[in-house]
Amino acid sequence: MPAPLLQVEGLRILAVGHEADGRPPLLDDFSFDVAPGEFVAIVGESGSGKTITARAILNLLPPGVKRAAGSIRLDGRDLMTLSPDQMRKVRGGDVGMVFQEPMVSLNPALTIRCQLAEGLKLHRKLSSVEIHRRCLQMLTRVQIADPERCLASYPHEFSGGMRQRIMLASVLLPKPKLLIADEPTTALDTLSQREVLELIVELARDDGVAVLLITHDLGLVAQYARRVVVLEKGRLVESGETQQILCHPAHAYTQRLVNSLPHRPDVRAAINANAPVVLSVARASVDYPGRPGLLRAGPPKRVVKNVDLQVREGEIVALVGASGSGKTTLGRAVLGLKPLSGGAIRFDGVDLGAMSPRQSIDFRRAAQLVFQDPFSSLDPRTRIGDTVGATLRHVSGLGRAERRARVEAVLDEVGLAGFAERFPHQMSGGQRQRVAIARAIISRPRLVVADEPVSALDMTIQLQVLTLFQKLQSQYGFACLFITHDLAVVAQVADWVVVMSEGTVVESGMTDAILDDPQHEYTKALLSATPSFSALALTA
Amino acid sequence: MTGPAIHRLPLNAILGTALVGLLVAAILIGLFWMPYGPIAIDLDHPLAPPSWAHWFGTDQFGRDVLSRAMLGARISTSIALGTVVVAISTGTCVGLITGFLRGWTDRLLMAASDAILAFPGILLALALIAVLGSSRSSIILALSIAYLPSVARVVRSAVLSIREREYIEASRVAGDGTIYIVLRHVLPNALPPVVVLATSLFGWVVLAESALSFLGVGVPPPAPSWGNMLSDARPYMEAANWLSIVPGFCIMGTVLGVNLLGDALRDWLDPRGET
């Protein structure tokens, strides 16, 4: 084995005041190394200390957090002993970093040219002609069409995936020895995620750059990393060859992580074709108003085009698509939150647009929504009990005491007994999402629209919430429109799949049929881009 | 993040409470007792410097400055309070309506508020008082109209971001009506900036009222306000500097105290700060 490029030993990181309060350090006795040109992944859930590790390597710890023990060596040089000036040369020059959020990691006020050239100017002495040449070359390598125009453009002109590629280009330009990628694709949809990661792998291999990938997604690890380091609450759990760790996890925590990957049931309950249709969408279209002009608005943009779908009682229909495919908009339209500009949506046979006031009050209670982001879907100033009980306000003849009892009962069902008096900020993401589910089911709805209900959660929490959701669904038998971009989740929960791309339905069918024998090109691309380690398991 | 104990000590709350407490005490005591009659003229002792008999001295007519400052506190504070209540309540309503409903109501009301904002506040108040005549209620009305647009702007911008949050949509899915959503979910979340604004508005109004009185269109004499005390003191700036120092300090202390208290109040009102 060659001498390691990055060697972290006995790293211990403390937050001010944590020890006094008896809380554990952010990182404790953490050691790992990365060989030149190697692809290593650090896996862990939020709060496990992965990002703190990355920041410690670059000596960019947030205020109030400090390194208490341990060493970090790059090429044999102890990074702790470097002066601030020397450290600046390491950052960007020897170690590059790609961040999670491509929307905010590029400066919106500067052209791409400025931001690409910045690193080169700082770390390599080159003529401006040479810098320009290298920038163009790098943009070509990250597969940006028309690199010349890209250089003169501003970040807002690009999509998330494109920005992440530009970010990658700017980080790799000064030819670092180590690339730290902190959840580089978490904010991207499946297809862009694959493109960006493949690029990282390809460029790193060509230039001999070692990659330290920080992620919570075991599927990505299985697909791309050669070695993996598993972190739990600041402590090293296990490390070694990816295949070994993922197929034969030795530690209980790793086993739990691996088991929490969504899995396909071997046998799926047959669909009851005679069940009444709860929701039927017929040739529905939704327009967004155009950009407001000086005198009148621009032409409207059609984001959902002639969509047909049906959801029967007791059935989970997954609506799958990349970001911008119109799936969320359709989900809102189904609940009557967005007006249709064509077609019809019927709920229990009644057209949403032609409901009497009495019927629309009943509809409000019978059709519920679970949101993606558990942090913005709960009013920060409303107690959990009131949030959950909000729908019951419109149930006539329900006393205060009865309402309380119903709230207590439903909180108990989602495993949050006794949380009624809390505020949202006193709860974790998983708990908040349970609140969102409780709020949706308390009125015994006929239909629940779940908009990416687990994509903002950690792996193990994701499994818990998903299992809970499935249990409640089979218990109450509501029809469910499950919006997601994650095919692995679809495989676990859905009875029927509808694939959307650019506002239209490209394919729909039974879950197993779609997964095993996709017909449309887009579905195929989506399937092959979904990271999984079934392939890895086979070769093991 | 928990800092050392010193950072948790709310210095602004302590100082703010002390200053505002002093003001309230002066007003309350003034209701029952003042050292001298605030408008009682004593031509034997004009411009007497501070002494045991007159703590803060007397003015050119021999009126006791302490008594006048105490009555002035009552008058200035009641004007400021009245203005803040009127401007904040109507401004919040306008902000909520325009921010949540958008569309034509928004454009019309905001165009009107931009028109008001285009005048300097004092100038607008001067013009209004010229029309309405100089009295306490017309000062309150004039200053409320002058400051209403800035309140509406602040509330509107808070509402604009709150109305896009998912819990608003969740409330809609639950079947809640617009008015209920606005009162239950939008208003409480839009309030923290309003509380801070209300306190700094109080400070501005004390200053604006002083300025109006200084210009001679504020509180009509002989009733004292800090502003007309300052105005009266101007010719005697060198001979009797206590005449300007006392009301000057009163204004400064009040504005500072209320602003500090406002900051503390905002920290305290935020439920996220509890943990």
PDB file of C-alpha atoms in Angstrom, chain A residues 84 107 206 230 246 266 343 382 384 427 513:
ATOM      1  CA  PRO A  84      -2.695  30.721   8.308  1.00  0.00           C
ATOM      2  CA  ASN A 107     -21.474  33.797  -6.031  1.00  0.00           C
ATOM      3  CA  ASP A 206      -7.847  10.969 -15.056  1.00  0.00           C
ATOM      4  CA  VAL A 230     -18.900   4.555   8.922  1.00  0.00           C
ATOM      5  CA  LEU A 246     -21.920  -3.364   2.979  1.00  0.00           C
ATOM      6  CA  ASP A 266     -40.800 -10.350  -2.436  1.00  0.00           C
ATOM      7  CA  GLY A 343     -59.216  18.615 -18.142  1.00  0.00           C
ATOM      8  CA  THR A 382     -48.313  26.581  17.054  1.00  0.00           C
ATOM      9  CA  ILE A 384     -48.081  20.219  18.005  1.00  0.00           C
ATOM     10  CA  MET A 427     -38.434  18.046  17.840  1.00  0.00           C
ATOM     11  CA  ALA A 513     -43.730  -4.366 -14.355  1.00  0.00           C
TER      12      ALA A 513
END
